[in-house]
Coordinates of C-alpha atoms in Angstrom, one line a residue:
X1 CA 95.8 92.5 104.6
X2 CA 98.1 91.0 107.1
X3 CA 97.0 89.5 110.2
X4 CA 99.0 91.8 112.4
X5 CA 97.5 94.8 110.0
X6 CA 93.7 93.2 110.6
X7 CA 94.7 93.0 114.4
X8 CA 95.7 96.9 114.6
X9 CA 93.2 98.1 112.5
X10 CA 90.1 96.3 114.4
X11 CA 91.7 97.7 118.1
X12 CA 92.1 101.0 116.8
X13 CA 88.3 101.1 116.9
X14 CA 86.9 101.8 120.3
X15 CA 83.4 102.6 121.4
X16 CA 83.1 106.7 123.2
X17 CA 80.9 108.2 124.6
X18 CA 81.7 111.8 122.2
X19 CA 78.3 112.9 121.2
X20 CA 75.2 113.6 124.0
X21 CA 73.0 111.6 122.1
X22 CA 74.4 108.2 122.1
X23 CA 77.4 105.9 121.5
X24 CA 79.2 105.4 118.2
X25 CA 82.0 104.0 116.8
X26 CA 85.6 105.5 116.2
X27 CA 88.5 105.0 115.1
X28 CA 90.8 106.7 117.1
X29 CA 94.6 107.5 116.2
X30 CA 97.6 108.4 118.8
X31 CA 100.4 110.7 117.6
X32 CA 103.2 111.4 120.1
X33 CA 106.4 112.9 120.4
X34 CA 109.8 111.7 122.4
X35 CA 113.0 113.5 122.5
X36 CA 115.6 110.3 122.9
X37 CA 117.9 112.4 124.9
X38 CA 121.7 110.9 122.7
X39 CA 120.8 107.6 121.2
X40 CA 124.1 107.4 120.2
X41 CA 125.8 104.4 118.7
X42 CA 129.3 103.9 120.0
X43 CA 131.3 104.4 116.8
X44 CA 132.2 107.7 115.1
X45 CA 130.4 109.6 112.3
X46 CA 133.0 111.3 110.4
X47 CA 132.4 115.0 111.0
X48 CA 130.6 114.9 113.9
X49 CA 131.4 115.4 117.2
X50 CA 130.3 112.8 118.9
X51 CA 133.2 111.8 120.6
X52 CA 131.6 112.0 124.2
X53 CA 129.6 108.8 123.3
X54 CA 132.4 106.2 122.2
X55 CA 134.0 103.9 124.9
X56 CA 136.8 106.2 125.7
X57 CA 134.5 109.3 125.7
X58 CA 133.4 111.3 129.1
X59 CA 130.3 108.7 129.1
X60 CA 132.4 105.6 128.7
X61 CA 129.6 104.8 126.3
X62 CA 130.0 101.1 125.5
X63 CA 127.7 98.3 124.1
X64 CA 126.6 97.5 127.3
X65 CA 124.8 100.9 127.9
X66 CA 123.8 101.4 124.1
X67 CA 122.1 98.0 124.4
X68 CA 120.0 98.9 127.6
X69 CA 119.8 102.5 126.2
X70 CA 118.0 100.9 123.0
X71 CA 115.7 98.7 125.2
X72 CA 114.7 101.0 127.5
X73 CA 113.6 103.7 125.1
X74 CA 111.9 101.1 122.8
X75 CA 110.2 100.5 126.5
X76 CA 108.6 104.0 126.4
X77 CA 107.7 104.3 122.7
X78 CA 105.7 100.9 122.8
X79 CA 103.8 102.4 125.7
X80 CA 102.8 105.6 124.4
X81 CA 99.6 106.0 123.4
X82 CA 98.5 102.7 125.4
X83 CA 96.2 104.6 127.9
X84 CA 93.5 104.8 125.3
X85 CA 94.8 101.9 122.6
X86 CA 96.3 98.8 124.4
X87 CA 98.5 97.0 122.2
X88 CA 98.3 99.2 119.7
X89 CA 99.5 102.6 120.5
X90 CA 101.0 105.3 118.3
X91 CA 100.6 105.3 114.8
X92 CA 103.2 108.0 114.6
X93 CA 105.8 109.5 117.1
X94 CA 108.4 111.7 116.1
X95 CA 112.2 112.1 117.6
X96 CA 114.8 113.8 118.7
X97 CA 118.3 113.4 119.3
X98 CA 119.1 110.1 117.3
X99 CA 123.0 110.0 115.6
X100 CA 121.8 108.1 112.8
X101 CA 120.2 105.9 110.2
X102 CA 121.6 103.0 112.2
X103 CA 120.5 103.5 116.0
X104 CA 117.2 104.0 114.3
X105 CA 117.4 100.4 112.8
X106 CA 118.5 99.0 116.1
X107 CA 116.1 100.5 117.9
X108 CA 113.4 99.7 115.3
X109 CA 114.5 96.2 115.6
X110 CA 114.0 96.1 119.8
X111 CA 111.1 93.5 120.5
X112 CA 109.0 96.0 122.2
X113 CA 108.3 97.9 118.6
X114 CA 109.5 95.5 116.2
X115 CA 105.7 93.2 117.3
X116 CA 104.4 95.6 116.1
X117 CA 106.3 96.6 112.7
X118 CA 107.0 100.1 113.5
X119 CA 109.3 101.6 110.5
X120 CA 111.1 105.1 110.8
X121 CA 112.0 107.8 108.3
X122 CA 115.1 109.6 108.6
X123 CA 117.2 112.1 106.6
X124 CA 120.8 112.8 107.6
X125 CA 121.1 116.1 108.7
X126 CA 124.3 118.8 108.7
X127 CA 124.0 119.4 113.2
X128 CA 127.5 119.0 113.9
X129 CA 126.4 117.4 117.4
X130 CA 125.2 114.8 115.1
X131 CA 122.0 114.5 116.6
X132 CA 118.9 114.4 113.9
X133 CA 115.3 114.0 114.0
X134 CA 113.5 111.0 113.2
X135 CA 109.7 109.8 112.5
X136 CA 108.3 106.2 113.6
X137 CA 105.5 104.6 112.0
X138 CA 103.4 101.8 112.2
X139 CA 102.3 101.1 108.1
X140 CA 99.3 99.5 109.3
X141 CA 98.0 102.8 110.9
X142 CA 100.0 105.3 108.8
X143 CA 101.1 105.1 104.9
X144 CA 103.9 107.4 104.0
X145 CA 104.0 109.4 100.8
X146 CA 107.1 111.7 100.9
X147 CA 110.2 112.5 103.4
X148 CA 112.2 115.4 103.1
X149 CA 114.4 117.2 105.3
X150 CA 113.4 121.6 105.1
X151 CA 116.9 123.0 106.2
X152 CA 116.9 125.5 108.6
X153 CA 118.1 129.0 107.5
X154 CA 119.9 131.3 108.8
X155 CA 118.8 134.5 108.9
X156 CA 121.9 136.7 109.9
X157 CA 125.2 136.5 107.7
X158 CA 127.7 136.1 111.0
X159 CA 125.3 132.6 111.6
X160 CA 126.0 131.5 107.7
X161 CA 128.3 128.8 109.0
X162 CA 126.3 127.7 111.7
X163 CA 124.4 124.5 110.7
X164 CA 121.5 123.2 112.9
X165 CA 118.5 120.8 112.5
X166 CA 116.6 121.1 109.8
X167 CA 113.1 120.3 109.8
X168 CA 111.7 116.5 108.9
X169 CA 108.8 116.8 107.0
X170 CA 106.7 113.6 106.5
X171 CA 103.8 113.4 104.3
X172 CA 101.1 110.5 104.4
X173 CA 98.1 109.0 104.7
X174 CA 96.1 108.8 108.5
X175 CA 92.3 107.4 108.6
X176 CA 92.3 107.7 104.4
X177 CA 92.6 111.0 105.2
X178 CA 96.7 113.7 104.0
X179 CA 98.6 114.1 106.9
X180 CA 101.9 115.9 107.6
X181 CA 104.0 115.7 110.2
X182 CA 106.8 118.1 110.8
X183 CA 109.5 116.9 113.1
X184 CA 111.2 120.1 114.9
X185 CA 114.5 120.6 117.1
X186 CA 114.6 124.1 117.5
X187 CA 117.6 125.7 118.9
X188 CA 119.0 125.6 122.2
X189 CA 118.8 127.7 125.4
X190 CA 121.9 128.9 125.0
X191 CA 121.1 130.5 121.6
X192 CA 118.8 133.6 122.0
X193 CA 115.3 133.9 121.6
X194 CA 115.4 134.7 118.2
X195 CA 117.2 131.7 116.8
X196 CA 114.1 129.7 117.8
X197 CA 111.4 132.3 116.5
X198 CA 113.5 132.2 113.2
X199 CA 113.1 128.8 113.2
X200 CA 108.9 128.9 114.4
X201 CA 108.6 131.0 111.5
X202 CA 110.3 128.8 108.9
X203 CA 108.1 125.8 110.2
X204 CA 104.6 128.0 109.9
X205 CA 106.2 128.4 105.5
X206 CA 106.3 125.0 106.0
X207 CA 102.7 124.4 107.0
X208 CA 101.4 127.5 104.7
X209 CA 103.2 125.7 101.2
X210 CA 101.8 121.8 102.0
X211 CA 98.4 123.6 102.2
X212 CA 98.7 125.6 99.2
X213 CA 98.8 122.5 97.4
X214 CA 96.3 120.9 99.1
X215 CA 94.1 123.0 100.9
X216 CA 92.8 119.7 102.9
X217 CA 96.2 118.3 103.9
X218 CA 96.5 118.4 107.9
X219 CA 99.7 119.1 109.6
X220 CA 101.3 118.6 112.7
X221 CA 103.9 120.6 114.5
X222 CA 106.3 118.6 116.8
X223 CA 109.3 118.5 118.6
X224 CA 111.8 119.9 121.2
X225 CA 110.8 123.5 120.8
X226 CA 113.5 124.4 123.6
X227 CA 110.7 127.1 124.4
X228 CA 107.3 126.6 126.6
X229 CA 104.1 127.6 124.8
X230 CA 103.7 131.1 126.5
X231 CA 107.4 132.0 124.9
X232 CA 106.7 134.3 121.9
X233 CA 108.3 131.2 119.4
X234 CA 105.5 129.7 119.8
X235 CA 102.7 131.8 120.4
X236 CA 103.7 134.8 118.2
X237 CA 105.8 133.3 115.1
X238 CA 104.4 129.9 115.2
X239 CA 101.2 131.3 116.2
X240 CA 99.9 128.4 118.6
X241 CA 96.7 129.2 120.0
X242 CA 95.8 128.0 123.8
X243 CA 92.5 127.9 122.9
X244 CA 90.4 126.1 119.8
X245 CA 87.8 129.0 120.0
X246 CA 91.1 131.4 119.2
X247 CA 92.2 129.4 116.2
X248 CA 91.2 131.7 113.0
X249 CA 92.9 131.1 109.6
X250 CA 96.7 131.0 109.9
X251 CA 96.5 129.7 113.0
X252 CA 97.7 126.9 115.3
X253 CA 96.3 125.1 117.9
X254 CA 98.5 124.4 121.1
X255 CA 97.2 122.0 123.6
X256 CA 100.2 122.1 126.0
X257 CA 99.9 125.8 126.7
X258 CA 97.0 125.9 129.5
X259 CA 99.2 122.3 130.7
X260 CA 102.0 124.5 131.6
X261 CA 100.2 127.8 132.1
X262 CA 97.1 126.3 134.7
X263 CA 98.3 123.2 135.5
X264 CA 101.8 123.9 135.8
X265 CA 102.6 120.5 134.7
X266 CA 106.0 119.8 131.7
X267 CA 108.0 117.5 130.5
X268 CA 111.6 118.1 131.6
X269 CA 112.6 120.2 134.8
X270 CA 115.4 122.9 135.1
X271 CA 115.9 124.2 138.8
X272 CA 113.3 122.6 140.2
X273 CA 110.5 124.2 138.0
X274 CA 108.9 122.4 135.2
X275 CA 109.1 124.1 131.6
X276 CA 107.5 121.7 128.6
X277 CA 109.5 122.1 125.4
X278 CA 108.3 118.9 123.8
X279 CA 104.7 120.0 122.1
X280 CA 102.5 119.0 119.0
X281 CA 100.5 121.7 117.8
X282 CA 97.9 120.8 114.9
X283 CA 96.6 122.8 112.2
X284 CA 92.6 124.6 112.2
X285 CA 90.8 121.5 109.8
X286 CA 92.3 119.3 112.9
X287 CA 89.6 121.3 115.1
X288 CA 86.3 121.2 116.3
X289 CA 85.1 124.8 117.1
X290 CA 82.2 126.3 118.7
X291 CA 81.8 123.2 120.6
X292 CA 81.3 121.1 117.9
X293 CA 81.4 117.1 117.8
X294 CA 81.6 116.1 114.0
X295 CA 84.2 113.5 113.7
X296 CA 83.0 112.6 110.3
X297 CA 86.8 113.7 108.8
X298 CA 89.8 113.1 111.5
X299 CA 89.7 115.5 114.4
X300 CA 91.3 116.6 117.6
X301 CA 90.4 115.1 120.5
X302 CA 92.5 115.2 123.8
X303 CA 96.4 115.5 124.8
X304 CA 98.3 113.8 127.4
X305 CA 102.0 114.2 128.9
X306 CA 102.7 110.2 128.8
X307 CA 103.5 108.8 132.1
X308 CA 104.4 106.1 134.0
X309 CA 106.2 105.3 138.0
X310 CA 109.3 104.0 136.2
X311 CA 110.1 107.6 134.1
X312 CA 111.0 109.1 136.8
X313 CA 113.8 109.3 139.6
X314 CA 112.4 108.0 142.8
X315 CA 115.1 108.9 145.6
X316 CA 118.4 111.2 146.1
X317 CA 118.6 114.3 144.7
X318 CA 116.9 114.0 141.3
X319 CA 113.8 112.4 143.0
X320 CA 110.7 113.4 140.8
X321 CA 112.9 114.2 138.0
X322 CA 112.8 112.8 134.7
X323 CA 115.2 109.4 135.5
X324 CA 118.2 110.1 133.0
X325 CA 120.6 107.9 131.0
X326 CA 122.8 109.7 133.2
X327 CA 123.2 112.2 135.6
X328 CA 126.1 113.7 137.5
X329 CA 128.7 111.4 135.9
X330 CA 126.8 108.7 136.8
X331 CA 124.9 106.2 134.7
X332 CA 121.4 105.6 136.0
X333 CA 120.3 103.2 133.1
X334 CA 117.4 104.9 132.7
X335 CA 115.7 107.2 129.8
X336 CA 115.2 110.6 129.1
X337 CA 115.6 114.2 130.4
X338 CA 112.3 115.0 128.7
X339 CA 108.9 113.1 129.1
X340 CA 106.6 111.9 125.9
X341 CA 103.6 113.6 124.8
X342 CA 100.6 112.7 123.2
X343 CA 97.8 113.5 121.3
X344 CA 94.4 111.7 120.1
X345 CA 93.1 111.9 116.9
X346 CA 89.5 110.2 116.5
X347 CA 87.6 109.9 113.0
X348 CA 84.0 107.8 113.1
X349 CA 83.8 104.7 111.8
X350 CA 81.2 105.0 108.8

């Protein structure tokens, strides 16, 4: 084992308080989620339409901006999941809106993640926007076994031509123990309602087929949903669950629903009201029900929206907004429409 792998596995182990009769040790596991908002190269991909994001494109998108674009989001992805595990972080995060095999080997390649060895998996999808999703992953935490890319699928004839994101699925090996992680851009806002519950629906096939092979394997749901929790996409055809004690067999857990629905806390604004689109929803053997503790096998254990004073637009008109690559024509340097989000997966140490 390598001395960086020896380093990350020893600081993934933290001492919590989890059970009323005393402390024990865990090992404790961060999965996020990061829509990139256009991490676009500045060349063109032939068949893409990606024109707004070369140098003589409505962005004026130049190596200049790519380079800070890179840094700054390799900034927020080494954060994530630092809260609990300093200088660790995520073992996996997925992503939106990337262009390509290359900004993901750039970005890879930033300081900030590269300390760390963070690899990515990526299939080249048919969006003609040519933006894909993307999974990082740090090998020490998290061992992949199998990539594929589930294409979404029309359900209506007059769509047939219409080619979106498909769905990156990601099979591997988390705390010894089959993990999946499905990496989700639904469609957007300005597609109805039932373009995203098409997709919700295609995603829970997804989930029931990996666990018809193996009944133990654990799955994740994450992405840009382009829908809050409450919307019927995800609570009705994905089936996510704002409550563990409402997870039955077929289920899904969401954690981000009672965010938005008590808290009235998201990840990206619209009109001055929050909505939060980026979610990770986790399959019932993730759960603890009934009040249970048993983290003998890897298990749930709390969600966070990640973040931090310099996300966020701090004067003018955007203040307390999400601080943008750009906004109104202007280029703010800064990072995303959308905020992170996290979740904490803890297994005891035996």
């Amino acid at each position: 084992m390598s001395y960086l792998k020896k380093t990350l596995a020893l600081a993934a182990f933290i001492v919590l308080s989890l059970t009323a009769a005393a402390q024990k040790k865990f090992a404790v596991y961060a999965a996020g989620f990061y829509n990139q908002e256009n991490l676009f190269d500045t060349c063109h991909d032939e068949g893409k339409r990606d024109y707004d994001f070369l140098p003589n494109g409505s962005y004026k998108w130049n190596g200049l901006k790519y380079t800070h674009k890179l840094h700054n989001m390799a900034r927020v992805l080494a954060d994530m999941g630092t809260d609990v595990l300093p200088g660790v972080g995520c073992a996996i995060i997925g992503l939106s809106e990337v262009e390509n095999t290359k900004v993901l080997n750039d970005l890879t390649a930033q300081p900030a993640l590269a300390t760390r060895g963070y690899k990515f998996c990526h299939v080249e999808g048919p969006d003609r926007r040519g933006i894909d999703c993307a999974l990082l992953y740090n090998p020490a935490l998290f061992e992949v076994r199998n990539v594929k890319l589930v294409p979404y699928v029309q359900a209506l004839e007059k769509d047939s031509a219409f080619y979106t994101r498909g769905f990156l699925t990601v099979s591997g090996t988390l705390a010894g123990e089959h993990v999946t992680v499905v990496v989700c851009h639904l469609p957007s806002r300005f597609s109805d309602s039932f373009y995203r519950e098409q997709g919700a629906k295609q995603v829970l096939a997804i989930r029931d087929s990996l666990q018809r092979e193996d009944k133990d394997c654990k799955v994740l749901v994450m992405g840009d949903m382009n829908d809050d929790p409450i919307d019927k996409s995800m609570s009705e055809a994905l089936r996510g669950k704002a409550n563990i004690n409402e997870v039955g067999e077929g289920d899904m857990y969401n954690p981000w629903y009672n965010v938005l629905a008590k808290e009235g806390a998201g990840t990206l604004q619209y009109q001055g009201s929050w909505n939060l689109f980026d979610q990770i929803l986790l399959s019932k053997n993730l759960l603890n029900a009934n009040g249970s503790k048993d983290y003998s096998s890897l298990k749930y254990w709390k969600n966070q929206i990640f973040k931090r004073d310099y996300l966020f637009q701090t004067e003018g008109k955007y203040k307390g907004m999400p601080k943008r690559t750009t906004a109104g024509g202007v280029w703010l340097d800064g990072f995303s429409d959308h905020l992170p989000v996290v979740v904490y997966l803890v297994k005891e140490k035996q």
